[in-house]
Amino acid sequence: MTIDRRSFIATSLAGAFSLSWKLPASAAGPAEVGIWAVIYPDDTVVVRIARSEMGQGTFTGLAQLVADEMDADWSKVRAEYVAPEVNLANKRAWGDMSTGGSRGIRASVDYVRKGGAAAKAMLIQAAAAQWGVPADQCTASASVVTHAGSGKTLRYGEVAAAAAKLPVPSDVTVKKPAEWTIIGKGVKRLDTVEKLSGKQIFAIDVQLPDMLNATIAQCPVFGGKLVSFDAKAVQAMPGVRQVVAVGDNAVAVVADKFYQAKTALAKLPIVWDEAGNGKVSSETIAALLREGLEAKQAGVGLAQGDIDAAFTLAATKMEAVYGTPFLNHATLEPMNCTAKVVGNTVEIWVPSQNGEASMAAAAEAGGVKLSDVKVNKLHLGGGFGRRGQQDYVRQAVLVAKQTGGRPVKLIWTREEDMQHGFYRPIGQAKMSGAMDASGNVVGLRMRIAAPSIVANLIPSALVNGVDKIAFQGMNPDEFGYMAVPNILIDHAIRTTSVPVGFWRGVNVNQNTIFMECFVDEMAHAAKKDPLEFRRAMMGKNPKHLAILNAVAEKAGWGSKLPDGVYRGLAQNCGFGSYVAAVAEVSVSDKGALKILRIVAGTDPGYAVNPDQIDAQVDGSFAYGLSALLYSENTIKDGRVVESNFDTYQVARMADMPRVETILKPSGGFWGGVGEPTIAVAAPAVLNAIFAATGKRIRQLPLKDQDLRRA
Amino acid sequence: MIALNINGQVHQVDVDPETPLLWVIREWVGMTGTKFGCGIAQCGACSVHIDGAVTRSCSVPVGTVGASKIVTIEGLSADGLSHPVQRAWLAHEVPQCGYCQSGQIMAAAALLAQNPKPSDADIDDAMSNICRCGTYNRIRTAIHTASASAS
């Protein structure tokens, strides 16, 4: 592989803009040892990071993987982003930049560790050559190479320049888990300090010479178009520079300051074409989904045994319909992007979950070659899947094309962000269960009716019209109840005008609510303990069972609780990890819910940073409980009703239970961490609510539900 | 012209007095540590201290501030790290994405200034800022740590 070294170093230095550290003042001659590490004479090791940091800790975790294989001194390790254009110019040497699906670590582990191991081999080789000894007589530890025979040592900073001139070996082997010294340790994040002082520059904070600011209004009705606007009505307002059409469905005001643009946009007369979607409502969508529950045609995700025979022969049959709403991601940093278009070049400053997709979107919108785009990636103020989409990037470039070369920062208002998302799909599921006379589950059927994310965003990925992602968490290699002899899980795609997208945890969240609450219903109908009832179906799924048992034990399942406190549990596998949770709740006579304690278990195979896994699992409950308790996007007149955090409430401090995490990496695989446990938050609490009240809640969120005892 | 006392420095700004303090701080003065999250005083990302009281600056017209002393995250401590709340946040690795943390830290600092030994219930009442990453439990722990270290 040939690396364009000049562009590499140039980016390394220029990229300092987006970094939370400062280059050492005295640093002379940083040396690239392989493609993943840049080593300075003072032993500072800068690890290149291709994925995006949005809070999930990947920036630190990936650096740990490289640094461990390098045997670097962790106290001197820093990290910086690889620029997408540098990746492009080097045949994507740093691989995929897409950051989603809890893949940041697990999809990178092989090549980044090999990159670290290669760098170490080169550093040892360089030191051995300087001493005139065989490399295999030398070892490395904490950024120092030692020659066993003589005891001579050289620091990485001393040999990096020579090592950088060596060919990068491709036949390296990575360490065995027992040899890890940095992987598996809860080392401190590399990006904390600047986030405590206000110094962290997010994309929304970017300030460039001569920069203008803009804000945008998109047709409030999904699928609608821009017909006209009356720029004259606002042109004389303070700071206003331009009013411009953006694509075929939006208009932006460009002003000196964002607040001036926002004030003017609010007064801008705009005519929209609703494209016939103005009558879509939550009611019309619910009817569409109900029809989907009964449809003959559906894509199959999991089928085993003879489901019809199982129901024919069953002693007990049960049925229940569950529903979950559309949900906005509500990243706290609203959508924004800064763009500069000069001649046939485009430069953007962007909080993106996929720097390469941002580059492609900027090239397309700018009408320039991919190689004429520069992308400055900045840490994201939340991503949750929303920033994998590039609509705001396209818009920023389309605006910047019209400002005569001046850079423009486009910031969406919260209202725009709330009403123009890529929502978690609304969904309904009809659950059916068949049990024999002893209360054993002999048949399990799940029909999902929902819009399809794949059909909306990547229709080419549909397989014979089937959205495989719709079955997340329920696929044969994920489903925990494979010992049930007869199973059918299928999905009827029902498309609405509301755009749907990947929302942290994606379809695992809804699927786990449907399945784990219904299994709980069956357990109670069979008069069996919900834990024992599940165990009886998990004979073929020992990893699921192990983490379920771990949370049950820590939570003291079956032991006496204080008066008025009740437990519920849930388990699942998603994004390659096995998870389970027990919730303890109380419900007052007036129906006030208090979530007192969560015990959450995760088996991600291997754990790179246990402290950050604890943070992710803890935080995932805030995300999952927001969706359970409050959040809902409803549709009226073809548009989203909720506009801000007053009408779209999310969990706050007072809602947050204590979360006790159990991390049990069982080895042998790499599972994701950022998303899996969200899915068990809601069903564990819902099952505990049933234990407390005898009420089975089947429609989220709880804010609309009466929780007083049945 | 409006004179604003921010972090002990007086800034003269030529701005419509109806403009929210948040945007004056960010766009006219150019200090970006104070964040925009909602614009309607719901999320708390824009929290600053005005004469010591934690205030959501997105909903304060700049013309109403007068000679009050404004402190932003940049002015909480000289080095950006030494306030007990910042030290506790570092010790417990509170931030994930970090976007809400300026506001969370300002809210926590104001709480402790008023109530040096807050109970969990006091923290629930005072800390209503939104964190979408869900760092609430670490925020709670860090506030207790800061409380202990300051006494």
Short mmCIF file of N, CA, C and O in Angstrom, two decimals, chain A residues 33-84:
data_model
loop_
_atom_site.label_atom_id
_atom_site.label_comp_id
_atom_site.label_asym_id
_atom_site.label_seq_id
_atom_site.Cartn_x
_atom_site.Cartn_y
_atom_site.Cartn_z
N VAL A 33 4.71 6.00 11.61
CA VAL A 33 5.20 4.63 11.66
C VAL A 33 4.02 3.73 11.27
O VAL A 33 3.15 3.46 12.08
N GLY A 34 4.02 3.33 10.03
CA GLY A 34 2.80 2.72 9.50
C GLY A 34 1.78 3.82 9.26
O GLY A 34 2.13 5.00 9.22
N ILE A 35 0.53 3.44 9.14
CA ILE A 35 -0.46 4.48 8.84
C ILE A 35 -1.29 4.88 10.05
O ILE A 35 -2.02 5.85 10.01
N TRP A 36 -1.18 4.15 11.15
CA TRP A 36 -2.09 4.42 12.27
C TRP A 36 -1.48 5.27 13.36
O TRP A 36 -2.19 5.77 14.22
N ALA A 37 -0.15 5.39 13.35
CA ALA A 37 0.49 6.11 14.46
C ALA A 37 1.49 7.13 13.95
O ALA A 37 2.27 6.85 13.04
N VAL A 38 1.46 8.27 14.57
CA VAL A 38 2.45 9.32 14.33
C VAL A 38 3.18 9.51 15.65
O VAL A 38 2.55 9.71 16.69
N ILE A 39 4.52 9.41 15.61
CA ILE A 39 5.29 9.46 16.85
C ILE A 39 6.19 10.69 16.83
O ILE A 39 6.88 10.97 15.84
N TYR A 40 6.15 11.43 17.92
CA TYR A 40 6.96 12.65 18.05
C TYR A 40 8.22 12.33 18.84
O TYR A 40 8.27 11.35 19.60
N PRO A 41 9.24 13.18 18.68
CA PRO A 41 10.49 12.94 19.40
C PRO A 41 10.32 12.84 20.92
O PRO A 41 11.09 12.16 21.59
N ASP A 42 9.29 13.49 21.47
CA ASP A 42 9.10 13.41 22.92
C ASP A 42 8.26 12.18 23.31
O ASP A 42 7.77 12.10 24.45
N ASP A 43 8.10 11.24 22.39
CA ASP A 43 7.38 9.98 22.62
C ASP A 43 5.86 10.10 22.56
O ASP A 43 5.15 9.12 22.79
N THR A 44 5.36 11.29 22.30
CA THR A 44 3.93 11.40 22.09
C THR A 44 3.54 10.53 20.90
O THR A 44 4.17 10.58 19.85
N VAL A 45 2.52 9.70 21.10
CA VAL A 45 2.01 8.86 20.02
C VAL A 45 0.62 9.35 19.66
O VAL A 45 -0.26 9.41 20.51
N VAL A 46 0.46 9.76 18.41
CA VAL A 46 -0.86 10.19 17.95
C VAL A 46 -1.46 9.06 17.12
O VAL A 46 -0.90 8.66 16.10
N VAL A 47 -2.58 8.54 17.59
CA VAL A 47 -3.26 7.46 16.88
C VAL A 47 -4.30 8.07 15.96
O VAL A 47 -5.07 8.95 16.36
N ARG A 48 -4.28 7.62 14.69
CA ARG A 48 -5.28 8.12 13.74
C ARG A 48 -6.60 7.39 13.94
O ARG A 48 -6.62 6.17 14.09
N ILE A 49 -7.69 8.14 13.91
CA ILE A 49 -9.03 7.58 14.14
C ILE A 49 -9.89 7.85 12.92
O ILE A 49 -10.02 9.00 12.48
N ALA A 50 -10.48 6.81 12.36
CA ALA A 50 -11.32 6.97 11.18
C ALA A 50 -12.80 7.16 11.54
O ALA A 50 -13.54 7.80 10.81
N ARG A 51 -13.21 6.58 12.66
CA ARG A 51 -14.63 6.67 13.06
C ARG A 51 -14.89 8.00 13.76
O ARG A 51 -13.96 8.74 14.07
N SER A 52 -16.16 8.27 14.05
CA SER A 52 -16.53 9.54 14.66
C SER A 52 -16.80 9.39 16.15
O SER A 52 -17.34 8.37 16.59
N GLU A 53 -16.44 10.42 16.90
CA GLU A 53 -16.72 10.44 18.35
C GLU A 53 -17.98 11.26 18.59
O GLU A 53 -18.02 12.44 18.28
N MET A 54 -19.00 10.60 19.13
CA MET A 54 -20.25 11.32 19.44
C MET A 54 -20.64 11.11 20.89
O MET A 54 -21.81 11.25 21.25
N GLY A 55 -19.65 10.75 21.70
CA GLY A 55 -19.91 10.52 23.12
C GLY A 55 -19.68 9.08 23.53
O GLY A 55 -19.49 8.79 24.70
N GLN A 56 -19.68 8.20 22.54
CA GLN A 56 -19.66 6.76 22.84
C GLN A 56 -18.28 6.26 23.23
O GLN A 56 -18.15 5.11 23.65
N GLY A 57 -17.25 7.10 23.09
CA GLY A 57 -15.93 6.72 23.59
C GLY A 57 -15.04 6.00 22.59
O GLY A 57 -13.94 5.58 22.93
N THR A 58 -15.50 5.91 21.35
CA THR A 58 -14.73 5.18 20.33
C THR A 58 -13.37 5.81 20.06
O THR A 58 -12.40 5.11 19.78
N PHE A 59 -13.31 7.13 20.16
CA PHE A 59 -12.05 7.85 19.95
C PHE A 59 -10.97 7.31 20.88
O PHE A 59 -9.82 7.12 20.48
N THR A 60 -11.37 7.03 22.11
CA THR A 60 -10.43 6.49 23.09
C THR A 60 -10.24 4.99 22.89
O THR A 60 -9.12 4.48 22.94
N GLY A 61 -11.33 4.26 22.66
CA GLY A 61 -11.25 2.81 22.54
C GLY A 61 -10.39 2.37 21.36
O GLY A 61 -9.58 1.43 21.48
N LEU A 62 -10.53 3.06 20.23
CA LEU A 62 -9.71 2.69 19.07
C LEU A 62 -8.25 3.00 19.34
O LEU A 62 -7.36 2.23 18.94
N ALA A 63 -7.99 4.10 20.03
CA ALA A 63 -6.60 4.43 20.38
C ALA A 63 -6.02 3.37 21.31
O ALA A 63 -4.85 2.99 21.19
N GLN A 64 -6.84 2.85 22.22
CA GLN A 64 -6.37 1.77 23.11
C GLN A 64 -5.95 0.54 22.31
O GLN A 64 -4.94 -0.10 22.62
N LEU A 65 -6.75 0.20 21.29
CA LEU A 65 -6.46 -0.99 20.49
C LEU A 65 -5.10 -0.86 19.80
O LEU A 65 -4.28 -1.78 19.80
N VAL A 66 -4.87 0.31 19.19
CA VAL A 66 -3.61 0.53 18.48
C VAL A 66 -2.45 0.61 19.47
O VAL A 66 -1.40 -0.02 19.29
N ALA A 67 -2.66 1.37 20.54
CA ALA A 67 -1.57 1.60 21.50
C ALA A 67 -1.15 0.32 22.19
O ALA A 67 0.04 0.10 22.46
N ASP A 68 -2.12 -0.55 22.48
CA ASP A 68 -1.78 -1.81 23.14
C ASP A 68 -0.89 -2.66 22.23
O ASP A 68 0.17 -3.16 22.65
N GLU A 69 -1.29 -2.78 20.98
CA GLU A 69 -0.49 -3.59 20.05
C GLU A 69 0.89 -2.98 19.83
O GLU A 69 1.85 -3.68 19.55
N MET A 70 0.96 -1.65 19.94
CA MET A 70 2.25 -0.97 19.78
C MET A 70 3.12 -1.07 21.02
O MET A 70 4.28 -0.71 20.99
N ASP A 71 2.50 -1.46 22.14
CA ASP A 71 3.16 -1.33 23.44
C ASP A 71 3.61 0.10 23.68
O ASP A 71 4.76 0.37 24.05
N ALA A 72 2.69 1.00 23.43
CA ALA A 72 2.97 2.42 23.66
C ALA A 72 2.73 2.78 25.11
O ALA A 72 1.99 2.10 25.82
N ASP A 73 3.36 3.85 25.55
CA ASP A 73 3.13 4.41 26.88
C ASP A 73 1.80 5.18 26.82
O ASP A 73 1.72 6.24 26.21
N TRP A 74 0.75 4.61 27.42
CA TRP A 74 -0.60 5.20 27.27
C TRP A 74 -0.66 6.65 27.72
O TRP A 74 -1.43 7.45 27.19
N SER A 75 0.17 7.00 28.70
CA SER A 75 0.09 8.37 29.22
C SER A 75 0.50 9.40 28.16
O SER A 75 0.24 10.58 28.32
N LYS A 76 1.13 8.93 27.09
CA LYS A 76 1.54 9.86 26.04
C LYS A 76 0.79 9.63 24.73
O LYS A 76 1.24 10.06 23.67
N VAL A 77 -0.32 8.93 24.82
CA VAL A 77 -1.11 8.67 23.61
C VAL A 77 -2.17 9.74 23.43
O VAL A 77 -2.84 10.14 24.39
N ARG A 78 -2.30 10.25 22.23
CA ARG A 78 -3.35 11.19 21.85
C ARG A 78 -4.04 10.59 20.62
O ARG A 78 -3.62 9.56 20.10
N ALA A 79 -5.07 11.26 20.15
CA ALA A 79 -5.76 10.75 18.97
C ALA A 79 -6.17 11.91 18.09
O ALA A 79 -6.35 13.04 18.57
N GLU A 80 -6.27 11.65 16.80
CA GLU A 80 -6.82 12.66 15.90
C GLU A 80 -7.51 11.96 14.73
O GLU A 80 -7.22 10.81 14.41
N TYR A 81 -8.43 12.70 14.13
CA TYR A 81 -9.18 12.14 13.02
C TYR A 81 -8.32 12.07 11.76
O TYR A 81 -7.51 12.95 11.49
N VAL A 82 -8.54 11.03 10.98
CA VAL A 82 -8.06 10.98 9.60
C VAL A 82 -9.08 11.75 8.77
O VAL A 82 -10.28 11.54 8.89
N ALA A 83 -8.60 12.65 7.92
CA ALA A 83 -9.53 13.39 7.07
C ALA A 83 -10.05 12.49 5.96
O ALA A 83 -9.29 11.72 5.37
N PRO A 84 -11.34 12.57 5.68
CA PRO A 84 -11.91 11.72 4.62
C PRO A 84 -11.20 11.85 3.28
O PRO A 84 -11.02 10.86 2.58
#
